mmCIF file of C-alpha atoms in Angstrom:
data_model
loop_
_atom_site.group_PDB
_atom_site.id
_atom_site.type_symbol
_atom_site.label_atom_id
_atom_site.label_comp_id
_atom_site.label_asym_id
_atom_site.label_seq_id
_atom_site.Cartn_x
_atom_site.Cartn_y
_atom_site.Cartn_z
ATOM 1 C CA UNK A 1 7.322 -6.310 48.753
ATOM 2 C CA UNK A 2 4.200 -5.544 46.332
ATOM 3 C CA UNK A 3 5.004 -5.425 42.758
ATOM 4 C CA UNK A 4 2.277 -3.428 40.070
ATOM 5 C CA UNK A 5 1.548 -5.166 37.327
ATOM 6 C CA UNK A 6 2.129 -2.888 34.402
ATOM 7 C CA UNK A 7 -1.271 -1.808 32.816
ATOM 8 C CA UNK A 8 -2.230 -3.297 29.900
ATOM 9 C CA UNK A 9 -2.015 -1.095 26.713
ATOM 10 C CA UNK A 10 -5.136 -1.289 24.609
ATOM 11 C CA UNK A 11 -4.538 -3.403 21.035
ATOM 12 C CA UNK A 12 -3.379 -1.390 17.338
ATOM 13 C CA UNK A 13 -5.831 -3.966 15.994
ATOM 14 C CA UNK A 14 -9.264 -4.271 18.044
ATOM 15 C CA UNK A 15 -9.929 -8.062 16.887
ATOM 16 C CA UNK A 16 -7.722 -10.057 14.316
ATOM 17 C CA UNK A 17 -8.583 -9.676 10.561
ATOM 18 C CA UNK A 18 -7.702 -11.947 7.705
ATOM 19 C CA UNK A 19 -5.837 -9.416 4.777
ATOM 20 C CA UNK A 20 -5.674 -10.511 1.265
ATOM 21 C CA UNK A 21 -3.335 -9.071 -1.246
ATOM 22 C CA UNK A 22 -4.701 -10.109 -4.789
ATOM 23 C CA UNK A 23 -1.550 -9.937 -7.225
ATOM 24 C CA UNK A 24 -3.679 -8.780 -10.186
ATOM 25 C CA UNK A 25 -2.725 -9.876 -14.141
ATOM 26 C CA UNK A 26 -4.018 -6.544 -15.878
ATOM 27 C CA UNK A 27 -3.647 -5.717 -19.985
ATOM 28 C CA UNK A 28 -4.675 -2.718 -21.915
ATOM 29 C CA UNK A 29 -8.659 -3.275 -21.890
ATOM 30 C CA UNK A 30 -9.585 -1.179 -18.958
ATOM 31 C CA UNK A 31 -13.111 -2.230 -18.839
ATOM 32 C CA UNK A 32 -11.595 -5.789 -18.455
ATOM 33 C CA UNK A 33 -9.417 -4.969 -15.735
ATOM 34 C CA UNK A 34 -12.009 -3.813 -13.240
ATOM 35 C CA UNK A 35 -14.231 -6.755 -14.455
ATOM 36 C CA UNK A 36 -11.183 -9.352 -13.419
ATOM 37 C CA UNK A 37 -10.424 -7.174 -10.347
ATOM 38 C CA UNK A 38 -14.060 -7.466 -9.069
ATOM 39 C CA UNK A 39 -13.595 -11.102 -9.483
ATOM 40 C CA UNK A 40 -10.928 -11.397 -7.514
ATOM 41 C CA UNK A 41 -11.922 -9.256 -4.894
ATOM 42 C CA UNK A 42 -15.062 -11.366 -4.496
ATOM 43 C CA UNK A 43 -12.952 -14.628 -5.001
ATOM 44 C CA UNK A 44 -10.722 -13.355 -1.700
ATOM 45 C CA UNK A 45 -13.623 -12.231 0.191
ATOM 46 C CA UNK A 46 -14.974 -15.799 -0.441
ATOM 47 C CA UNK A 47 -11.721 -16.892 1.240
ATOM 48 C CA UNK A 48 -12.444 -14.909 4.377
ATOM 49 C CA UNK A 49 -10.634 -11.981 3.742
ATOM 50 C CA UNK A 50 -12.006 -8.696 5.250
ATOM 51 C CA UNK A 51 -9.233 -6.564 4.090
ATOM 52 C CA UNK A 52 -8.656 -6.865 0.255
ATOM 53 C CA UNK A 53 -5.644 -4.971 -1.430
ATOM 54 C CA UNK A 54 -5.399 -4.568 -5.382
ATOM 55 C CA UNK A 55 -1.990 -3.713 -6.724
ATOM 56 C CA UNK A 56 -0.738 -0.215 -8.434
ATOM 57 C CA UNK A 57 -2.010 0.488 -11.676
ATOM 58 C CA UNK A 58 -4.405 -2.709 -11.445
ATOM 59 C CA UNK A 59 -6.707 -0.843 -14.186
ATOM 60 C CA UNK A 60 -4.093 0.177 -16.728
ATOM 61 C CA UNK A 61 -0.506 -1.164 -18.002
ATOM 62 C CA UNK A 62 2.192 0.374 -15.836
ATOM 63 C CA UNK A 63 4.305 3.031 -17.791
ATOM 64 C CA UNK A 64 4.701 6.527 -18.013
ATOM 65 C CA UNK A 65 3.304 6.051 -21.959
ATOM 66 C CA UNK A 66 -0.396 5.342 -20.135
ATOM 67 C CA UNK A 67 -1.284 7.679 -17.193
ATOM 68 C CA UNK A 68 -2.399 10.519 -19.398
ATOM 69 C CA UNK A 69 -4.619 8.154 -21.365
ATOM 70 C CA UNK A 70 -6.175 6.109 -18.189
ATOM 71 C CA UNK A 71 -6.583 8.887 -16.128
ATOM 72 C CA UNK A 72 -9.757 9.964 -14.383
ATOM 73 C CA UNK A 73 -10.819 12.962 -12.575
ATOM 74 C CA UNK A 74 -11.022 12.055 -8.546
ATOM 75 C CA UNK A 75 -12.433 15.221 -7.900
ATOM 76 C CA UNK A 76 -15.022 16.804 -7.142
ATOM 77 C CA UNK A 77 -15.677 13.129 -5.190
ATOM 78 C CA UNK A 78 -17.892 11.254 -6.359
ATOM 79 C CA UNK A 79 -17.382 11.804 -9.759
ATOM 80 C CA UNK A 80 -19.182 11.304 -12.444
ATOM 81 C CA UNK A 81 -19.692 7.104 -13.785
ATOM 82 C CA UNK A 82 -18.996 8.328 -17.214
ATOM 83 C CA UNK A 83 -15.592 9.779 -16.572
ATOM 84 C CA UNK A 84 -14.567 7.842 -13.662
ATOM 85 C CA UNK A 85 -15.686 3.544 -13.994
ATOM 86 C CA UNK A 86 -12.809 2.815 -12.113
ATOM 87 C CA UNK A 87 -13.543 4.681 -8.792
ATOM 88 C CA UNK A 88 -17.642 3.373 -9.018
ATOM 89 C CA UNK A 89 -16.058 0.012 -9.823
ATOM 90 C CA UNK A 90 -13.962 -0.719 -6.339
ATOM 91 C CA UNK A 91 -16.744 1.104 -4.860
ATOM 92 C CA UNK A 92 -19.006 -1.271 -5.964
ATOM 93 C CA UNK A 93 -16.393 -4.273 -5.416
ATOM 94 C CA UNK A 94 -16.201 -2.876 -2.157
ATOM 95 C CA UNK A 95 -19.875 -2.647 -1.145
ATOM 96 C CA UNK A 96 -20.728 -6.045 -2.985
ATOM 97 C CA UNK A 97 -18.802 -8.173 -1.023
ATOM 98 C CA UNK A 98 -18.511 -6.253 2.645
ATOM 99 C CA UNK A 99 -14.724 -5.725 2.744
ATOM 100 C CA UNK A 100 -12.467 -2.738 3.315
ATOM 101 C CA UNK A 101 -10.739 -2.524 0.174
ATOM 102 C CA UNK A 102 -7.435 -0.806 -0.255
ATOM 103 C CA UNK A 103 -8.028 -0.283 -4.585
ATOM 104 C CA UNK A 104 -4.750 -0.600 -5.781
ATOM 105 C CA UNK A 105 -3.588 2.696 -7.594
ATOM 106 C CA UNK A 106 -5.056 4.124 -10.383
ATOM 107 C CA UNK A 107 -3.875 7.051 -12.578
ATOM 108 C CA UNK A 108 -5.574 10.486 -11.683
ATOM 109 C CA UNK A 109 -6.357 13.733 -13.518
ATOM 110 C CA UNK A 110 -6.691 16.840 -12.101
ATOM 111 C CA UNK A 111 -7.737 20.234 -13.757
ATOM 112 C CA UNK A 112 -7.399 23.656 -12.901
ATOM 113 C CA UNK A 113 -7.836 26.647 -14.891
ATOM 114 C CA UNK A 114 -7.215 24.359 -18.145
ATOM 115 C CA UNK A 115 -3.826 23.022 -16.182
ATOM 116 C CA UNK A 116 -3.766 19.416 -15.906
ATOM 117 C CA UNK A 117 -2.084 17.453 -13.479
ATOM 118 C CA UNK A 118 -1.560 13.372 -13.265
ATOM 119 C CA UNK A 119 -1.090 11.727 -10.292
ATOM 120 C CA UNK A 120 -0.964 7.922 -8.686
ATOM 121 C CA UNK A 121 -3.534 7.594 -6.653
ATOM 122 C CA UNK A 122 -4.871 4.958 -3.903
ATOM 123 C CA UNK A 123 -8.397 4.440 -2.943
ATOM 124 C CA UNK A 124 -9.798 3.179 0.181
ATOM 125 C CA UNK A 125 -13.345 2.323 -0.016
ATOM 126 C CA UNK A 126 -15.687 0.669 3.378
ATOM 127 C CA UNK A 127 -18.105 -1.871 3.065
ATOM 128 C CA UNK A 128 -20.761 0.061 2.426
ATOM 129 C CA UNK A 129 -18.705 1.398 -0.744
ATOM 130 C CA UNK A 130 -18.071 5.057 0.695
ATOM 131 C CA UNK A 131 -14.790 6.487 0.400
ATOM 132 C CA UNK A 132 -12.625 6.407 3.239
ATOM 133 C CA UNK A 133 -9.227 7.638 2.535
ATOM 134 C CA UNK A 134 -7.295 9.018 -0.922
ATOM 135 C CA UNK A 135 -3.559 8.531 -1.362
ATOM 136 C CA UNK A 136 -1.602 10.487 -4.035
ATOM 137 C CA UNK A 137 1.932 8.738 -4.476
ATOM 138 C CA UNK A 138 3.989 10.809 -2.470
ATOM 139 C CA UNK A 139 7.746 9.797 -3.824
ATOM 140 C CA UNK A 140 7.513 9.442 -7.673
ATOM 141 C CA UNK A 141 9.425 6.505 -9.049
ATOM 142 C CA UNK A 142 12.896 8.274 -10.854
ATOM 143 C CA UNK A 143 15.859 5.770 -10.735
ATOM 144 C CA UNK A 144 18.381 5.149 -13.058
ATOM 145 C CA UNK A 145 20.522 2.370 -13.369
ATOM 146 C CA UNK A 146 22.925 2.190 -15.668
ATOM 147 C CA UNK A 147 22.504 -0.796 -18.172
ATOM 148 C CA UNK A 148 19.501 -2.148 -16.281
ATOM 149 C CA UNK A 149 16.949 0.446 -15.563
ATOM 150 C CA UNK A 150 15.891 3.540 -16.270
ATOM 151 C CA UNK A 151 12.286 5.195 -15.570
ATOM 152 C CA UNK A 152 10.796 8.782 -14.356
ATOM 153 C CA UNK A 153 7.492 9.007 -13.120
ATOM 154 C CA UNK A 154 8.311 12.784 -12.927
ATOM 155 C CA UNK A 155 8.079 13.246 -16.924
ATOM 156 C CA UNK A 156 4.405 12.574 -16.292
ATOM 157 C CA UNK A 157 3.175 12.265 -12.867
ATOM 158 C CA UNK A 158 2.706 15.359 -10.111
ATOM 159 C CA UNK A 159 3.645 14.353 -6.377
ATOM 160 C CA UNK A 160 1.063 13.871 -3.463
ATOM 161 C CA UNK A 161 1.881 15.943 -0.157
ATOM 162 C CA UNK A 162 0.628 14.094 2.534
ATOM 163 C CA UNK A 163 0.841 10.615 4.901
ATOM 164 C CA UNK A 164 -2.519 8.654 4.554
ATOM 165 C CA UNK A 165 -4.251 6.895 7.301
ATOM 166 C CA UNK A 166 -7.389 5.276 7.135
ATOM 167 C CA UNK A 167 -9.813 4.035 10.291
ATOM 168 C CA UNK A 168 -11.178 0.851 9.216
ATOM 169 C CA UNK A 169 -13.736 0.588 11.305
ATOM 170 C CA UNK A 170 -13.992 -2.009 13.761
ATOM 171 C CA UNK A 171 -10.330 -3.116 13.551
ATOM 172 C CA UNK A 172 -8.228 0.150 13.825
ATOM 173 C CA UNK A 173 -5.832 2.429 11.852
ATOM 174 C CA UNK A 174 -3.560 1.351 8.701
ATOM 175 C CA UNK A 175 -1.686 3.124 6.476
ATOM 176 C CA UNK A 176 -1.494 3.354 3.032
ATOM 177 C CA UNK A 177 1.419 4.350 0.502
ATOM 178 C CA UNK A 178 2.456 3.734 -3.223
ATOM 179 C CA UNK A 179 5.306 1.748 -4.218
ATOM 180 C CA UNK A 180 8.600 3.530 -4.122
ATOM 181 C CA UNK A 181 6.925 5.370 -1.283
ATOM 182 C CA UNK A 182 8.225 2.258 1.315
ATOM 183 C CA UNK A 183 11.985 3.620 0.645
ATOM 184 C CA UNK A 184 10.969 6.368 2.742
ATOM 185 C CA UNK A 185 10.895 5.691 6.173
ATOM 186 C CA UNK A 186 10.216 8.510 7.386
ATOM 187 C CA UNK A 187 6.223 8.244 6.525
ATOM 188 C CA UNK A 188 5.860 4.683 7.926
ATOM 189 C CA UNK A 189 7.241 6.270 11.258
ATOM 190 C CA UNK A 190 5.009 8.875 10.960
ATOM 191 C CA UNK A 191 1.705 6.593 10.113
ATOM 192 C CA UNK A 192 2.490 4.203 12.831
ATOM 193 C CA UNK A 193 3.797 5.933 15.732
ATOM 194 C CA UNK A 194 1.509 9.471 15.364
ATOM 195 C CA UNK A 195 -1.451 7.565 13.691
ATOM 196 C CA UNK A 196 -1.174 4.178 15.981
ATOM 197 C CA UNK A 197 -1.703 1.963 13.088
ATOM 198 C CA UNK A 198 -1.735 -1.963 13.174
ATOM 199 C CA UNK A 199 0.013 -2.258 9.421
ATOM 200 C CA UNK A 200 1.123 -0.287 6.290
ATOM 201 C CA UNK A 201 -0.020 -1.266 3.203
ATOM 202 C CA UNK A 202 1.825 -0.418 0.015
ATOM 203 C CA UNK A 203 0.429 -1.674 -3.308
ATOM 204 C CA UNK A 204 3.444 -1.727 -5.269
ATOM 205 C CA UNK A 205 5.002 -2.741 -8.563
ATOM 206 C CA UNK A 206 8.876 -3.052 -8.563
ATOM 207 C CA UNK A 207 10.555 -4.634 -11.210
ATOM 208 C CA UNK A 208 12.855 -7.253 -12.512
ATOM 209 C CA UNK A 209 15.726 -5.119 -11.251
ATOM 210 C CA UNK A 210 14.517 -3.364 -8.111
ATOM 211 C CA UNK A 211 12.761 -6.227 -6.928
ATOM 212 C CA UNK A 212 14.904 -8.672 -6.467
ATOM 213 C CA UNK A 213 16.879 -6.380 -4.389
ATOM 214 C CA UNK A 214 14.772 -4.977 -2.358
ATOM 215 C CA UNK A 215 10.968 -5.689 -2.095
ATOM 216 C CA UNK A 216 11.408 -8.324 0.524
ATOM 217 C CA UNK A 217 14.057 -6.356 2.119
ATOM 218 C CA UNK A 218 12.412 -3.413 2.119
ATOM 219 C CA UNK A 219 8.664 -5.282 3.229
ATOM 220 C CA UNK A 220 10.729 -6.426 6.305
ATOM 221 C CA UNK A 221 12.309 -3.085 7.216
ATOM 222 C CA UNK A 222 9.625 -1.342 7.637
ATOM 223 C CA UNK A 223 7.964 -4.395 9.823
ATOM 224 C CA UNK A 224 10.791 -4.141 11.820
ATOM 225 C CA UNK A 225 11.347 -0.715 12.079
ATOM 226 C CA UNK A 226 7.878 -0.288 13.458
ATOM 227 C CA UNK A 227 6.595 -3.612 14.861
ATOM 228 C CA UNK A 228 3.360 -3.901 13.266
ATOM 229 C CA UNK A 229 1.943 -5.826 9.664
ATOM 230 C CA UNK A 230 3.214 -4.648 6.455
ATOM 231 C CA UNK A 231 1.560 -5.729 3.293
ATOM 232 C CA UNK A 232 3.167 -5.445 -0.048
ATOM 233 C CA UNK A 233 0.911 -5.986 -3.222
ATOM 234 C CA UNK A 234 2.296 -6.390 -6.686
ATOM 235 C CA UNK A 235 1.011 -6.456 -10.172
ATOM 236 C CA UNK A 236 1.522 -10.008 -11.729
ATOM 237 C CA UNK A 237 4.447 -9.979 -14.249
ATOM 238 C CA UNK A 238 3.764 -10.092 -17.958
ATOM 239 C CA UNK A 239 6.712 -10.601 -19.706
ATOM 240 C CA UNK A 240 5.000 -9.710 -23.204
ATOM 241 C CA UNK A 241 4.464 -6.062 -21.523
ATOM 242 C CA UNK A 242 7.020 -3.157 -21.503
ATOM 243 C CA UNK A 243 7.678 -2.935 -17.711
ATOM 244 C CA UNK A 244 8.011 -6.234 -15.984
ATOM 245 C CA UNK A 245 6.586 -5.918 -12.401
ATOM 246 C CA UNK A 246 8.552 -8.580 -10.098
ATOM 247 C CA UNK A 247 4.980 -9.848 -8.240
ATOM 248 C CA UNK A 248 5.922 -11.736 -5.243
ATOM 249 C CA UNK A 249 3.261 -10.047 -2.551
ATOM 250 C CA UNK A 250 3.657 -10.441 0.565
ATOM 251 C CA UNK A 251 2.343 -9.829 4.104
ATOM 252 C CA UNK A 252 5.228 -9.731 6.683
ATOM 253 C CA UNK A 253 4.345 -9.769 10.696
ATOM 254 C CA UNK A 254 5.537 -7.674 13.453
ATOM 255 C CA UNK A 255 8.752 -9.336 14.183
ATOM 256 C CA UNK A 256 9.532 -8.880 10.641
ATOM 257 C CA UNK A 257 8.786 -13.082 9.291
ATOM 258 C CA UNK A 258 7.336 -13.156 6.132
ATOM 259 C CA UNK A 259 4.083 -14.699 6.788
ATOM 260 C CA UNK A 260 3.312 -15.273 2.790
ATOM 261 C CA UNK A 261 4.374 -14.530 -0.438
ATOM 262 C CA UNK A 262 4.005 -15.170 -3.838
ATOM 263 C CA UNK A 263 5.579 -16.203 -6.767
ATOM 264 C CA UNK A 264 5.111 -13.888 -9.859
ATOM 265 C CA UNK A 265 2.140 -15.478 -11.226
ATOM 266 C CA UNK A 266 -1.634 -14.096 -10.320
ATOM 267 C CA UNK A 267 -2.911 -15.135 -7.086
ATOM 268 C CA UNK A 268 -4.030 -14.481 -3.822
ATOM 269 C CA UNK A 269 -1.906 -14.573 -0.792
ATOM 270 C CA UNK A 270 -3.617 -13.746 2.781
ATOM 271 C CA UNK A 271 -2.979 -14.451 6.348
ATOM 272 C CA UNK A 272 -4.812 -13.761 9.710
ATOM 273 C CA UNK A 273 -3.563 -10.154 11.397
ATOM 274 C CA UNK A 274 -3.376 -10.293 15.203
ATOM 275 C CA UNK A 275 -3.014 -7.137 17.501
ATOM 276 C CA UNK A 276 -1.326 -9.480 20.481
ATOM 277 C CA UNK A 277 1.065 -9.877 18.007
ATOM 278 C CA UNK A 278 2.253 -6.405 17.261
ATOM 279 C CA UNK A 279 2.075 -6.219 21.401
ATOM 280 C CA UNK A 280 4.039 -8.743 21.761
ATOM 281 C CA UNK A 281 6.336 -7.381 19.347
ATOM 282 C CA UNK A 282 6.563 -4.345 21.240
ATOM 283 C CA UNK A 283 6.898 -5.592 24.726
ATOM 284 C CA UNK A 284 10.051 -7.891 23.933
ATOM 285 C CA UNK A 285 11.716 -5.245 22.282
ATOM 286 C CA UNK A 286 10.651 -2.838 23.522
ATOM 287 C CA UNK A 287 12.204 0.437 21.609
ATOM 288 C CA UNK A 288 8.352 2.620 21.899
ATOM 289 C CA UNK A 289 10.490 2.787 25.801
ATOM 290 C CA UNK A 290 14.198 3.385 23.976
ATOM 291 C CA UNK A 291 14.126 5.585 22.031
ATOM 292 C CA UNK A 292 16.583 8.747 22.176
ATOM 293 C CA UNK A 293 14.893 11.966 21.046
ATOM 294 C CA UNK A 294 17.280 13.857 23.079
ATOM 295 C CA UNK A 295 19.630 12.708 20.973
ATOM 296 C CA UNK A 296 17.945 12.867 17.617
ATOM 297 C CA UNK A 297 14.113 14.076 16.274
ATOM 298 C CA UNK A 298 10.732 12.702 16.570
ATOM 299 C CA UNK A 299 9.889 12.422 12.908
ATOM 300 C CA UNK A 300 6.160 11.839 13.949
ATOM 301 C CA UNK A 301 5.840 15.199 16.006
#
């Protein structure tokens, strides 16, 4: 009897890649941020890295008090150095040191008709320092927790409308999100079973409450859920600031171990990304073959 051997299905990620989140210490000098975050970024591509991620709000203190006041204008793209050092900056961080580099978030104006709009935006920039992709923060951060917490980006912030991926070139698809947008599901599904990406990458800053709870938790899920890298970068925590991010960045792997993480304190954690990982992953368990949508939706369709 002649058995086929099944053909093999071409890797998420064409070679591996060593990713670098840089858990950023940021203050209220903006000009100072995005000198320390160009150090950084250069300090991790030192280390290897070819895929550098910057937290949310690495130019600004996190708080609904500060968007309006560090917000650029995005658009039309580019835009002018004057009004907008922080997108020329990881541009220039970017195209300086050769990396694909996932910027963080930065707060965003946008004007219409004398209307103006605030959002939290992501920036993707290639090694050549083009733009690649733009992420608006789709779910805006509005919890409250009785006695512990209590915040609403909504007071300030508009919502993005739509799932960002980003081809990186010579290693394949990721996605990126904002933050409270890894609660969601839903657009992780979307990114990495319509998109094919080879990891999700949500610069993020939950707090002293929320983090402790759920970062890790939720950086695994989302591994799990869809068998490929997820990579979770965090603000470092200043306790002499209003909101006290929780740090602890992490990269987790396709069988959902947490390959590194941090403690709260600025640093850099990396590891090496391997597509015969995620296909590994995949062909063990092997739920891209299970799954039901007789029985319930394709979220990705």
């Amino acid at each position: 009897m002649s058995t086929t051997t099944p053909t093999p299905r071409p890797l998420l990620l064409k070679k591996p890649v060593k990713l670098a989140c840089v858990q950023l210490a940021s203050g209220a000098d903006k000009a100072a941020n995005l000198a320390h975050a160009a150090a950084k970024v250069a300090e991790a591509a030192a280390g290897g890295a070819k895929i550098v991620v910057l937290p949310e709000c690495f130019n600004s203190p996190y708080g609904c008090e500060f968007f309006p006041s560090y917000a650029e204008p995005l658009l039309p793209s580019p835009p002018p150095a004057e009004s907008s050092p922080s997108f020329h900056a990881l541009a220039a961080m970017a195209r300086d040191n050769g990396v694909y580099l996932i910027g963080g978030s930065i707060p965003e104006v946008a004007e219409s008709n004398g209307d103006k709009k605030y959002y939290n935006t992501s920036l993707t920039f290639g090694p050549s320092g083009a733009l690649l992709a733009t992420h608006r923060k789709v779910h805006l951060f509005d919890i409250d927790i009785p006695g512990r917490i209590r915040f609403r980006e909504s007071d300030v912030l508009s919502a993005g409308s739509a799932v960002t991926t980003v081809e990186l070139g010579e290693y394949g698809r990721v996605g990126v999100a904002i933050c409270y947008d890894i609660r969601f599901p839903e657009l992780a599904m979307i990114a990495a079973r319509r998109d094919g990406c080879f990891a999700l990458v949500y610069p993020g800053a939950f707090n002293t409450t929320t983090g402790p709870l759920h970062w890790r938790l939720q950086g695994q899920a989302r591994a799990m859920d869809n068998q490929i890298y997820v990579a979770l970068c965090s603000p470092a925590r200043d306790t002499t600031a209003g909101y006290h991010a929780w740090g602890h960045s992490l990269i987790v792997d396709p069988m959902a171990q947490v390959l590194v993480e941090a403690d709260e304190n600025e640093t850099i954690v990396s590891a090496k990304l391997d597509g015969a990982r995620i296909e590994e992953a995949r062909s063990g368990i092997p739920l891209r073959d299970q799954r039901r949508f007789d029985v319930y939706p394709d979220v990705s369709q």
